[in-house]
Amino acid sequence: MLISKNAIASIILVAGIGLSPMSALADDLIVEYYATLSPQDTYNSRGAPLNDVCAIVQQDRANVHKFGNPDGEQPDHFFNSVERRAMIAGNCEYNRGHHTVDRIRSQFIGFVLVRAYGSGGSVTRVQILEAAG
């Protein structure tokens, strides 16, 4: 079967659109909530220190949904299972100058706005924004 140059160009164009940076921005907002990141969120369920902001956000959600909500936060409707909380790992976007493990541990940061984006029930990115509290 022979394929014309125009057909090949069309295929490349269509394939390229699916990989463009704009497609990443087209994800739907899955959940948005305010959270208090506190020193107790910087340790996992076994008491080991967490050294990654994504892991701290993930532990914060575990503390809210599984361990009695020690910071008094409102539960979100999405990160209520271990599987869904695992989607936070490696998908965080945050200002590394403001959101650091040391600042969270020392209580210089606390109140954040978290927005999770994705599609089909899968998280593709999690924005962590410092919020006024």
XYZ file of N, CA and C in Angstrom:
399
model
N 0.841 -1.162 0.000
C 0.000 0.000 0.000
C 0.893 1.234 0.000
N 0.605 2.156 -0.892
C 1.352 3.399 -0.978
C 0.620 4.489 -0.218
N 1.388 5.275 0.531
C 0.812 6.385 1.282
C 1.430 7.668 0.742
N 0.563 8.623 0.442
C 1.059 9.884 -0.116
C 1.797 10.705 0.941
N 2.596 11.639 0.468
C 3.315 12.533 1.384
C 2.338 13.354 2.218
N 1.218 13.761 1.617
C 0.219 14.533 2.354
C -0.403 13.706 3.479
N -0.646 12.432 3.210
C -1.220 11.553 4.236
C -0.230 11.376 5.381
N 1.045 11.213 5.066
C 2.070 11.062 6.102
C 2.158 12.344 6.928
N 2.132 13.482 6.262
C 2.192 14.760 6.967
C 0.991 14.918 7.891
N -0.178 14.492 7.443
C -1.383 14.577 8.270
C -1.267 13.685 9.505
N -0.725 12.485 9.317
C -0.552 11.551 10.431
C 0.424 12.136 11.450
N 1.524 12.701 10.983
C 2.518 13.300 11.876
C 1.907 14.481 12.629
N 1.136 15.305 11.926
C 0.500 16.459 12.549
C -0.466 16.014 13.638
N -1.307 15.043 13.367
C -2.280 14.548 14.345
C -1.558 13.931 15.535
N -0.537 13.142 15.288
C 0.229 12.522 16.373
C 0.926 13.586 17.204
N 1.447 14.597 16.568
C 2.140 15.675 17.273
C 1.219 16.477 18.170
N -0.022 16.669 17.766
C -0.988 17.405 18.578
C -1.206 16.672 19.892
N -1.268 15.366 19.871
C -1.459 14.579 21.083
C -0.297 14.689 22.051
N 0.881 15.079 21.566
C 2.055 15.165 22.425
C 2.439 16.597 22.768
N 1.664 17.544 22.326
C 2.027 18.933 22.541
C 1.862 19.329 24.007
N 2.596 20.367 24.445
C 2.457 20.841 25.817
C 1.041 21.306 26.139
N 0.320 21.804 25.161
C -1.043 22.252 25.400
C -1.945 21.118 25.832
N -1.675 19.881 25.381
C -2.527 18.765 25.780
C -2.377 18.484 27.265
N -1.203 18.739 27.836
C -1.006 18.531 29.264
C -1.831 19.536 30.066
N -2.023 20.728 29.515
C -2.796 21.740 30.204
C -4.292 21.509 30.072
N -4.703 20.605 29.219
C -6.107 20.342 28.990
C -6.697 19.374 30.006
N -5.891 18.912 30.954
C -6.407 18.017 31.979
C -7.497 18.703 32.780
N -8.435 17.908 33.267
C -9.526 18.435 34.081
C -9.092 18.595 35.528
N -9.672 19.567 36.202
C -9.473 19.714 37.637
C -10.262 18.599 38.316
N -9.565 17.717 39.014
C -10.211 16.592 39.696
C -10.670 17.008 41.085
N -9.776 17.671 41.803
C -10.118 18.084 43.161
C -9.280 19.299 43.532
N -9.851 20.150 44.358
C -9.168 21.319 44.882
C -9.527 21.410 46.357
N -8.528 21.604 47.206
C -8.801 21.703 48.641
C -7.684 22.490 49.319
N -7.988 22.993 50.498
C -6.992 23.642 51.329
C -6.496 22.627 52.346
N -5.208 22.689 52.633
C -4.616 21.757 53.587
C -3.663 22.517 54.503
N -3.500 21.984 55.684
C -2.503 22.480 56.613
C -1.380 21.463 56.653
N -0.222 21.838 56.136
C 0.936 20.943 56.181
C 1.681 21.249 57.473
N 1.687 20.278 58.360
C 2.277 20.481 59.677
C 3.432 19.510 59.892
N 4.223 19.723 60.925
C 5.335 18.808 61.195
C 4.903 17.337 61.300
N 3.702 17.077 61.804
C 3.265 15.675 61.906
C 3.037 15.033 60.535
N 2.850 15.843 59.494
C 2.713 15.314 58.136
C 4.062 14.946 57.533
N 5.154 15.308 58.196
C 6.492 15.042 57.657
C 7.046 13.683 58.076
N 6.182 12.852 58.679
C 6.566 11.482 59.065
C 5.523 10.529 58.528
N 5.966 9.402 57.982
C 5.006 8.451 57.441
C 4.318 7.684 58.567
N 3.430 6.794 58.200
C 2.618 6.059 59.160
C 3.443 5.180 60.088
N 4.675 4.866 59.713
C 5.561 4.050 60.547
C 6.537 4.908 61.344
N 6.423 6.241 61.214
C 7.263 7.148 61.965
C 8.559 7.541 61.283
N 8.778 7.089 60.062
C 9.996 7.444 59.327
C 9.835 8.846 58.734
N 10.892 9.674 58.782
C 10.802 11.025 58.228
C 10.631 11.023 56.714
N 9.813 11.942 56.236
C 9.605 12.122 54.801
C 10.429 13.313 54.350
N 11.121 13.159 53.243
C 12.011 14.212 52.755
C 11.625 14.699 51.374
N 10.340 14.607 51.053
C 9.829 15.006 49.749
C 8.477 15.683 49.961
N 8.280 16.841 49.358
C 7.035 17.585 49.549
C 5.830 16.787 49.049
N 5.971 16.083 47.937
C 4.860 15.249 47.445
C 4.472 14.197 48.481
N 5.458 13.584 49.098
C 5.198 12.559 50.119
C 4.508 13.174 51.340
N 4.862 14.416 51.670
C 4.226 15.100 52.799
C 2.762 15.385 52.481
N 2.473 15.834 51.263
C 1.080 16.070 50.856
C 0.308 14.753 50.877
N 0.932 13.707 50.410
C 0.308 12.378 50.422
C 0.019 11.949 51.869
N 0.969 12.152 52.769
C 0.762 11.785 54.178
C -0.305 12.652 54.825
N -0.362 13.931 54.446
C -1.412 14.804 54.955
C -2.786 14.231 54.625
N -2.946 13.758 53.395
C -4.241 13.171 53.015
C -4.513 11.872 53.771
N -3.483 11.075 54.032
C -3.665 9.865 54.841
C -4.087 10.255 56.255
N -3.454 11.286 56.800
C -3.821 11.735 58.143
C -5.268 12.201 58.197
N -5.727 12.860 57.141
C -7.107 13.342 57.090
C -8.088 12.182 56.954
N -7.831 11.281 56.010
C -8.812 10.242 55.695
C -8.681 8.980 56.537
N -7.503 8.696 57.034
C -7.277 7.399 57.683
C -6.961 7.499 59.171
N -6.324 8.591 59.581
C -5.790 8.637 60.938
C -6.414 9.709 61.829
N -7.646 10.054 61.599
C -8.350 10.916 62.534
C -8.203 12.413 62.349
N -7.629 12.853 61.233
C -7.630 14.262 60.876
C -7.039 15.159 61.965
N -5.771 14.961 62.326
C -5.186 15.695 63.447
C -5.089 17.210 63.274
N -5.099 17.720 62.059
C -5.020 19.170 61.847
C -6.398 19.820 61.715
N -7.464 19.030 61.810
C -8.814 19.563 61.725
C -9.224 20.020 60.346
N -8.654 19.434 59.304
C -8.948 19.838 57.927
C -10.228 19.194 57.408
N -10.758 19.803 56.353
C -11.900 19.225 55.661
C -11.413 18.100 54.751
N -12.052 16.944 54.782
C -11.651 15.880 53.847
C -11.981 16.277 52.409
N -11.162 15.821 51.489
C -11.475 16.011 50.078
C -12.244 14.774 49.607
N -12.851 14.854 48.442
C -13.652 13.741 47.932
C -12.848 12.752 47.086
N -11.573 13.042 46.810
C -10.832 12.197 45.873
C -9.756 11.338 46.530
N -8.912 11.909 47.362
C -7.764 11.184 47.911
C -8.135 10.366 49.150
N -9.268 9.696 49.082
C -9.772 8.938 50.220
C -9.369 7.462 50.227
N -8.477 7.062 49.338
C -7.994 5.676 49.331
C -6.477 5.662 49.146
N -5.859 4.578 49.564
C -4.406 4.425 49.430
C -4.004 4.539 47.966
N -4.773 3.931 47.081
C -4.452 3.945 45.654
C -4.494 5.359 45.083
N -5.489 6.111 45.474
C -5.584 7.481 44.957
C -4.508 8.384 45.558
N -4.197 8.202 46.833
C -3.127 9.003 47.433
C -1.784 8.693 46.781
N -1.592 7.473 46.340
C -0.343 7.094 45.676
C -0.140 7.868 44.376
N -1.216 8.389 43.779
C -1.113 9.154 42.539
C -0.443 10.510 42.744
N -0.327 10.955 43.991
C 0.317 12.240 44.272
C 1.816 12.143 44.010
N 2.403 11.010 44.352
C 3.860 10.833 44.274
C 4.387 11.127 42.873
N 5.388 11.986 42.802
C 6.056 12.295 41.543
C 5.300 13.214 40.610
N 4.138 13.695 41.017
C 3.331 14.541 40.141
C 3.164 15.961 40.652
N 3.967 16.378 41.625
C 3.782 17.680 42.264
C 4.507 18.803 41.537
N 3.829 19.940 41.506
C 4.400 21.194 41.012
C 4.282 22.187 42.147
N 5.411 22.775 42.559
C 5.376 23.737 43.647
C 6.594 24.642 43.572
N 6.512 25.748 44.262
C 7.613 26.695 44.320
C 8.633 26.152 45.314
N 9.719 25.640 44.811
C 10.713 24.992 45.676
C 11.388 25.970 46.629
N 11.289 27.253 46.356
C 11.818 28.239 47.290
C 10.924 28.442 48.501
N 9.634 28.227 48.325
C 8.676 28.414 49.414
C 8.266 27.110 50.076
N 8.142 26.063 49.307
C 7.660 24.793 49.838
C 8.835 23.837 50.001
N 9.396 23.822 51.173
C 10.492 22.899 51.436
C 10.167 22.093 52.667
N 10.769 20.950 52.769
C 10.544 20.083 53.925
C 10.950 20.815 55.205
N 12.073 21.520 55.175
C 12.531 22.244 56.371
C 11.512 23.284 56.824
N 10.939 24.013 55.888
C 9.925 25.022 56.243
C 8.681 24.367 56.820
N 8.272 23.236 56.261
C 7.087 22.546 56.784
C 7.366 22.022 58.188
N 8.534 21.409 58.374
C 8.894 20.879 59.698
C 8.997 21.971 60.750
N 9.451 23.148 60.351
C 9.631 24.226 61.321
C 8.382 25.092 61.455
N 7.316 24.728 60.804
C 6.015 25.393 60.849
C 6.025 26.787 60.224
N 6.992 27.068 59.353
C 6.976 28.342 58.639
C 6.023 28.292 57.457
N 5.546 27.132 57.114
C 4.517 27.003 56.077
C 3.435 26.124 56.664
N 2.251 26.402 56.345
C 1.183 25.586 56.879
C 0.028 25.471 55.918
N -0.550 26.572 55.535
C -1.776 26.556 54.767
C -1.466 26.567 53.279
N -1.928 25.569 52.543
C -1.696 25.482 51.106
C -3.005 25.171 50.379
N -3.041 25.558 49.132
C -4.117 25.187 48.222
C -3.559 24.086 47.338
N -4.257 22.972 47.279
C -3.823 21.839 46.467
C -4.851 21.638 45.363
N -4.354 21.554 44.137
C -5.209 21.283 42.975
C -4.650 20.085 42.246
N -5.474 19.066 42.073
C -5.059 17.872 41.338
C -5.782 17.856 39.994
N -5.011 17.637 38.929
C -5.526 17.598 37.568
C -5.304 16.211 36.984
N -6.147 15.843 36.047
C -5.991 14.573 35.366
C -7.211 14.281 34.531
N -7.350 13.010 34.184
C -8.522 12.575 33.430
C -8.735 11.091 33.679
N -9.966 10.676 33.540
C -10.295 9.271 33.715
C -9.968 8.734 35.097
N -10.000 9.576 36.115
C -9.715 9.139 37.466
C -8.239 8.998 37.786
N -7.364 9.406 36.859
C -5.923 9.354 37.083
C -5.376 10.768 37.227
N -4.469 10.945 38.164
C -3.852 12.241 38.413
C -2.618 12.386 37.532
N -2.524 13.517 36.839
C -1.354 13.786 36.008
C -0.453 14.853 36.613
N -1.029 15.742 37.440
C -0.222 16.753 38.111
C -0.970 17.281 39.324
N -0.187 17.667 40.328
C -0.727 18.209 41.567
C -0.027 19.534 41.835
N -0.782 20.614 41.826
C -0.229 21.928 42.131
C -0.357 22.188 43.615
N 0.722 22.677 44.219
C 0.707 23.045 45.632
C 1.053 24.527 45.697
N 0.101 25.322 46.160
C 0.259 26.768 46.192
C 0.141 27.261 47.623
N 1.051 28.106 48.041
C 0.957 28.670 49.385
C -0.294 29.532 49.437
N -1.056 29.395 50.503
C -2.316 30.114 50.627
C -2.303 30.954 51.901
N -3.083 32.005 51.874
C -3.214 32.838 53.076
C -4.093 32.090 54.065
N -3.773 32.140 55.300
C -4.561 31.415 56.289
C -4.897 32.266 57.380
